[in-house]
PDB file of C-alpha atoms and ligand atoms in Angstrom:
ATOM      1  CA  MET K   1      12.348 -13.282  -2.680  1.00 93.00           C
ATOM      2  CA  SER K   2      15.846 -14.670  -3.365  1.00 97.00           C
ATOM      3  CA  CYS K   3      16.168 -18.399  -4.026  1.00 98.00           C
ATOM      4  CA  ILE K   4      19.143 -20.476  -2.932  1.00 98.00           C
ATOM      5  CA  MET K   5      19.764 -24.007  -4.196  1.00 98.00           C
ATOM      6  CA  ILE K   6      21.582 -26.468  -1.922  1.00 98.00           C
ATOM      7  CA  ILE K   7      22.871 -29.522  -3.794  1.00 99.00           C
ATOM      8  CA  ASN K   8      24.203 -32.672  -2.134  1.00 98.00           C
ATOM      9  CA  GLY K   9      26.125 -35.304  -4.054  1.00 98.00           C
ATOM     10  CA  PRO K  10      26.491 -39.082  -3.837  1.00 98.00           C
ATOM     11  CA  ASN K  11      26.112 -41.030  -0.595  1.00 97.00           C
ATOM     12  CA  LEU K  12      25.218 -37.961   1.458  1.00 97.00           C
ATOM     13  CA  ASN K  13      21.768 -39.554   1.905  1.00 97.00           C
ATOM     14  CA  LEU K  14      23.577 -41.977   4.266  1.00 95.00           C
ATOM     15  CA  LEU K  15      24.649 -39.230   6.665  1.00 96.00           C
ATOM     16  CA  GLY K  16      24.105 -39.984  10.327  1.00 92.00           C
ATOM     17  CA  LYS K  17      23.608 -43.665   9.588  1.00 82.00           C
ATOM     18  CA  ARG K  18      27.202 -44.775   8.787  1.00 80.00           C
ATOM     19  CA  GLU K  19      30.745 -43.518   9.532  1.00 85.00           C
ATOM     20  CA  PRO K  20      29.717 -41.072  12.319  1.00 87.00           C
ATOM     21  CA  GLU K  21      33.390 -40.672  13.318  1.00 89.00           C
ATOM     22  CA  ILE K  22      34.040 -38.915   9.981  1.00 90.00           C
ATOM     23  CA  TYR K  23      30.720 -37.277   9.125  1.00 90.00           C
ATOM     24  CA  GLY K  24      28.976 -36.911  12.513  1.00 88.00           C
ATOM     25  CA  THR K  25      25.576 -38.173  13.623  1.00 93.00           C
ATOM     26  CA  THR K  26      23.410 -35.479  12.021  1.00 96.00           C
ATOM     27  CA  THR K  27      21.247 -36.781   9.176  1.00 97.00           C
ATOM     28  CA  LEU K  28      20.729 -34.999   5.853  1.00 98.00           C
ATOM     29  CA  ALA K  29      17.064 -34.427   6.821  1.00 98.00           C
ATOM     30  CA  GLU K  30      18.237 -32.648   9.985  1.00 98.00           C
ATOM     31  CA  ILE K  31      20.662 -30.483   7.969  1.00 98.00           C
ATOM     32  CA  ARG K  32      17.800 -29.645   5.595  1.00 98.00           C
ATOM     33  CA  ASP K  33      15.580 -28.665   8.548  1.00 98.00           C
ATOM     34  CA  SER K  34      18.265 -26.359  10.047  1.00 98.00           C
ATOM     35  CA  CYS K  35      18.825 -24.727   6.652  1.00 98.00           C
ATOM     36  CA  GLN K  36      15.079 -24.302   6.099  1.00 98.00           C
ATOM     37  CA  LYS K  37      14.697 -22.682   9.544  1.00 98.00           C
ATOM     38  CA  LEU K  38      17.512 -20.241   8.756  1.00 98.00           C
ATOM     39  CA  ALA K  39      16.074 -19.527   5.295  1.00 98.00           C
ATOM     40  CA  ASP K  40      12.657 -18.770   6.853  1.00 98.00           C
ATOM     41  CA  GLU K  41      14.252 -16.463   9.452  1.00 98.00           C
ATOM     42  CA  ARG K  42      16.236 -14.618   6.796  1.00 98.00           C
ATOM     43  CA  GLY K  43      13.435 -14.463   4.238  1.00 98.00           C
ATOM     44  CA  VAL K  44      14.877 -16.533   1.393  1.00 98.00           C
ATOM     45  CA  GLU K  45      13.470 -19.467  -0.537  1.00 98.00           C
ATOM     46  CA  LEU K  46      15.407 -22.744  -0.375  1.00 98.00           C
ATOM     47  CA  GLU K  47      15.681 -25.763  -2.655  1.00 98.00           C
ATOM     48  CA  PHE K  48      17.453 -28.609  -0.859  1.00 98.00           C
ATOM     49  CA  LEU K  49      18.408 -31.496  -3.169  1.00 98.00           C
ATOM     50  CA  GLN K  50      20.435 -34.724  -3.108  1.00 98.00           C
ATOM     51  CA  SER K  51      21.375 -37.127  -5.885  1.00 98.00           C
ATOM     52  CA  ASN K  52      23.748 -40.009  -6.427  1.00 98.00           C
ATOM     53  CA  HIS K  53      23.840 -39.192 -10.169  1.00 98.00           C
ATOM     54  CA  GLU K  54      26.234 -36.728 -11.784  1.00 98.00           C
ATOM     55  CA  GLY K  55      23.842 -35.858 -14.629  1.00 98.00           C
ATOM     56  CA  ALA K  56      21.005 -34.990 -12.228  1.00 98.00           C
ATOM     57  CA  ILE K  57      23.320 -32.601 -10.373  1.00 98.00           C
ATOM     58  CA  ILE K  58      24.374 -30.962 -13.652  1.00 98.00           C
ATOM     59  CA  ASP K  59      20.701 -30.570 -14.672  1.00 98.00           C
ATOM     60  CA  TRP K  60      19.902 -28.883 -11.345  1.00 98.00           C
ATOM     61  CA  ILE K  61      22.793 -26.436 -11.751  1.00 98.00           C
ATOM     62  CA  HIS K  62      21.448 -25.563 -15.231  1.00 98.00           C
ATOM     63  CA  GLU K  63      17.943 -25.106 -13.774  1.00 98.00           C
ATOM     64  CA  ALA K  64      19.384 -22.850 -11.064  1.00 98.00           C
ATOM     65  CA  ARG K  65      20.422 -20.437 -13.841  1.00 97.00           C
ATOM     66  CA  GLU K  66      16.703 -19.850 -14.468  1.00 96.00           C
ATOM     67  CA  ARG K  67      15.234 -19.800 -10.978  1.00 96.00           C
ATOM     68  CA  CYS K  68      17.905 -19.392  -8.269  1.00 98.00           C
ATOM     69  CA  ASP K  69      20.264 -16.630  -7.191  1.00 98.00           C
ATOM     70  CA  ALA K  70      22.980 -18.612  -5.391  1.00 98.00           C
ATOM     71  CA  ILE K  71      24.211 -22.192  -4.967  1.00 98.00           C
ATOM     72  CA  LEU K  72      25.691 -24.116  -2.048  1.00 99.00           C
ATOM     73  CA  ILE K  73      27.068 -27.475  -3.148  1.00 99.00           C
ATOM     74  CA  ASN K  74      28.579 -30.448  -1.394  1.00 98.00           C
ATOM     75  CA  PRO K  75      29.481 -32.504  -4.469  1.00 98.00           C
ATOM     76  CA  GLY K  76      30.626 -35.472  -2.344  1.00 98.00           C
ATOM     77  CA  ALA K  77      33.136 -37.667  -4.172  1.00 98.00           C
ATOM     78  CA  PHE K  78      32.363 -35.849  -7.476  1.00 98.00           C
ATOM     79  CA  THR K  79      34.453 -33.010  -5.990  1.00 98.00           C
ATOM     80  CA  HIS K  80      37.557 -35.005  -6.853  1.00 98.00           C
ATOM     81  CA  THR K  81      36.485 -36.327 -10.262  1.00 98.00           C
ATOM     82  CA  SER K  82      33.977 -34.120 -12.063  1.00 98.00           C
ATOM     83  CA  VAL K  83      35.059 -31.637 -14.712  1.00 98.00           C
ATOM     84  CA  ALA K  84      31.403 -31.680 -15.863  1.00 98.00           C
ATOM     85  CA  ILE K  85      30.045 -30.343 -12.550  1.00 98.00           C
ATOM     86  CA  ARG K  86      32.800 -27.718 -12.519  1.00 98.00           C
ATOM     87  CA  ASP K  87      31.845 -26.596 -16.049  1.00 98.00           C
ATOM     88  CA  ALA K  88      28.158 -26.376 -15.098  1.00 98.00           C
ATOM     89  CA  LEU K  89      29.016 -24.267 -12.027  1.00 98.00           C
ATOM     90  CA  SER K  90      31.242 -21.998 -14.149  1.00 98.00           C
ATOM     91  CA  ALA K  91      28.186 -21.122 -16.219  1.00 98.00           C
ATOM     92  CA  PHE K  92      26.197 -20.062 -13.127  1.00 98.00           C
ATOM     93  CA  ASN K  93      26.747 -16.363 -12.463  1.00 97.00           C
ATOM     94  CA  GLY K  94      25.547 -15.969  -8.853  1.00 98.00           C
ATOM     95  CA  PRO K  95      27.567 -16.559  -5.666  1.00 98.00           C
ATOM     96  CA  LYS K  96      28.614 -20.168  -5.012  1.00 98.00           C
ATOM     97  CA  VAL K  97      29.879 -22.050  -1.951  1.00 98.00           C
ATOM     98  CA  GLU K  98      31.570 -25.461  -1.878  1.00 98.00           C
ATOM     99  CA  CYS K  99      30.937 -27.145   1.471  1.00 98.00           C
ATOM    100  CA  HIS K 100      32.446 -30.328   2.939  1.00 98.00           C
ATOM    101  CA  LEU K 101      31.534 -31.815   6.294  1.00 97.00           C
ATOM    102  CA  SER K 102      34.980 -33.332   6.847  1.00 96.00           C
ATOM    103  CA  ASN K 103      38.375 -31.668   6.529  1.00 97.00           C
ATOM    104  CA  VAL K 104      39.369 -33.303   3.261  1.00 98.00           C
ATOM    105  CA  HIS K 105      42.991 -32.131   3.692  1.00 98.00           C
ATOM    106  CA  THR K 106      43.533 -34.365   6.723  1.00 97.00           C
ATOM    107  CA  ARG K 107      42.246 -37.392   4.786  1.00 97.00           C
ATOM    108  CA  GLU K 108      43.458 -39.490   1.843  1.00 97.00           C
ATOM    109  CA  GLU K 109      45.604 -37.747  -0.776  1.00 98.00           C
ATOM    110  CA  PHE K 110      42.944 -38.220  -3.492  1.00 98.00           C
ATOM    111  CA  ARG K 111      40.572 -35.982  -1.500  1.00 98.00           C
ATOM    112  CA  HIS K 112      43.047 -33.083  -1.449  1.00 98.00           C
ATOM    113  CA  HIS K 113      42.279 -31.972  -4.988  1.00 98.00           C
ATOM    114  CA  SER K 114      38.979 -30.334  -5.874  1.00 98.00           C
ATOM    115  CA  TYR K 115      37.846 -29.616  -9.446  1.00 98.00           C
ATOM    116  CA  ILE K 116      35.189 -27.376  -7.907  1.00 98.00           C
ATOM    117  CA  SER K 117      37.189 -24.978  -5.712  1.00 98.00           C
ATOM    118  CA  PRO K 118      38.525 -22.746  -8.539  1.00 98.00           C
ATOM    119  CA  VAL K 119      34.979 -21.862  -9.703  1.00 98.00           C
ATOM    120  CA  VAL K 120      33.340 -20.979  -6.354  1.00 98.00           C
ATOM    121  CA  ASN K 121      33.507 -17.867  -4.178  1.00 98.00           C
ATOM    122  CA  SER K 122      33.952 -19.612  -0.854  1.00 98.00           C
ATOM    123  CA  ILE K 123      34.945 -23.038   0.490  1.00 98.00           C
ATOM    124  CA  ILE K 124      33.865 -24.347   3.901  1.00 98.00           C
ATOM    125  CA  ILE K 125      35.485 -27.581   5.056  1.00 98.00           C
ATOM    126  CA  GLY K 126      35.663 -29.513   8.298  1.00 97.00           C
ATOM    127  CA  ALA K 127      32.899 -27.642  10.134  1.00 97.00           C
ATOM    128  CA  GLY K 128      30.534 -30.630  10.031  1.00 96.00           C
ATOM    129  CA  TRP K 129      26.820 -29.907   9.497  1.00 97.00           C
ATOM    130  CA  ARG K 130      27.390 -26.323  10.727  1.00 98.00           C
ATOM    131  CA  GLY K 131      29.161 -25.582   7.442  1.00 98.00           C
ATOM    132  CA  TYR K 132      25.770 -25.526   5.704  1.00 98.00           C
ATOM    133  CA  PRO K 133      24.218 -22.668   7.737  1.00 98.00           C
ATOM    134  CA  MET K 134      27.588 -20.877   7.623  1.00 98.00           C
ATOM    135  CA  GLY K 135      27.579 -21.085   3.829  1.00 98.00           C
ATOM    136  CA  LEU K 136      23.925 -20.153   3.626  1.00 98.00           C
ATOM    137  CA  ASN K 137      24.493 -17.016   5.738  1.00 98.00           C
ATOM    138  CA  TYR K 138      27.427 -16.071   3.502  1.00 98.00           C
ATOM    139  CA  LEU K 139      25.296 -16.446   0.352  1.00 98.00           C
ATOM    140  CA  ILE K 140      22.377 -14.446   1.792  1.00 98.00           C
ATOM    141  CA  ASP K 141      24.796 -11.675   2.856  1.00 98.00           C
ATOM    142  CA  SER K 142      26.447 -11.683  -0.600  1.00 98.00           C
ATOM    143  CA  LEU K 143      23.067 -11.336  -2.321  1.00 97.00           C
ATOM    144  CA  ALA K 144      22.117  -8.482   0.048  1.00 95.00           C
ATOM    145  CA  ASP K 145      25.426  -6.692  -0.748  1.00 95.00           C
ATOM    146  CA  LYS K 146      24.553  -6.718  -4.455  1.00 87.00           C
ATOM    147  CA  LYS K 147      21.130  -5.076  -3.976  1.00 78.00           C
TER     148      LYS K 147
HETATM  149  O1  LIG F   1      33.331 -34.225   3.724  1.00 96.33           O
HETATM  150  C1  LIG F   1      32.474 -34.167   2.840  1.00 96.33           C
HETATM  151  O2  LIG F   1      31.442 -33.523   2.936  1.00 96.33           O
HETATM  152  C2  LIG F   1      32.671 -34.989   1.547  1.00 96.33           C
HETATM  153  O3  LIG F   1      32.155 -34.227   0.466  1.00 96.33           O
HETATM  154  C3  LIG F   1      31.881 -36.271   1.735  1.00 96.33           C
HETATM  155  C4  LIG F   1      32.053 -37.248   0.586  1.00 96.33           C
HETATM  156  C5  LIG F   1      33.531 -37.493   0.300  1.00 96.33           C
HETATM  157  O4  LIG F   1      33.676 -38.324  -0.842  1.00 96.33           O
HETATM  158  C6  LIG F   1      34.286 -36.193   0.071  1.00 96.33           C
HETATM  159  O5  LIG F   1      35.641 -36.498  -0.134  1.00 96.33           O
HETATM  160  C7  LIG F   1      34.134 -35.282   1.267  1.00 96.33           C
HETATM  161  C8  LIG F   1      31.415 -38.600   0.925  1.00 96.33           C
HETATM  162  C9  LIG F   1      30.011 -38.533   1.400  1.00 96.33           C
HETATM  163  C10 LIG F   1      29.637 -39.901   1.873  1.00 96.33           C
HETATM  164  O6  LIG F   1      28.883 -39.769   3.026  1.00 96.33           O
HETATM  165  C11 LIG F   1      28.691 -40.886   3.764  1.00 96.33           C
HETATM  166  C12 LIG F   1      27.988 -40.712   4.930  1.00 96.33           C
HETATM  167  C13 LIG F   1      27.769 -41.782   5.741  1.00 96.33           C
HETATM  168  C14 LIG F   1      28.230 -43.035   5.377  1.00 96.33           C
HETATM  169  C15 LIG F   1      28.922 -43.215   4.211  1.00 96.33           C
HETATM  170  C16 LIG F   1      29.151 -42.108   3.397  1.00 96.33           C
END
């Protein structure tokens, strides 16, 4: 069975509890449940993770090299700062999606640049929580294409 790792970066544990006008009212636990339901329906294994620490995220990406086939990542604010997360993702060979709940291009200038975008296959922004199942479907389809 294919394994897909979903990684969430800093402050995404607050989803649904603050700033609903930007990020919506859906909590991270609800996003995890929707992704798990889709994974069950499509017959893939899911690891759904969140950390506020850059090093933990880098360690998970390294671990994914051993046990997962694809990665969906919302790096949160590390998107705009982290060469280290980009380098870790570069070393992962499977399909990768960068997902953002909000449309970062309609927001502050500092959110317009992503260190991550050049090393992923697909970018989903501004679709809210629905971006996660969209990205997950894309990754499952990509893995099926390769078989
Ligand atoms: O739109 C996204 O998904 C972001 O990755 C979210 C990050 C932000 O730094 C990126 O520029 C875009 C922030 C996540 C913080 O989430 C919160 C949720 C509720 C309350 C406060 C923060």
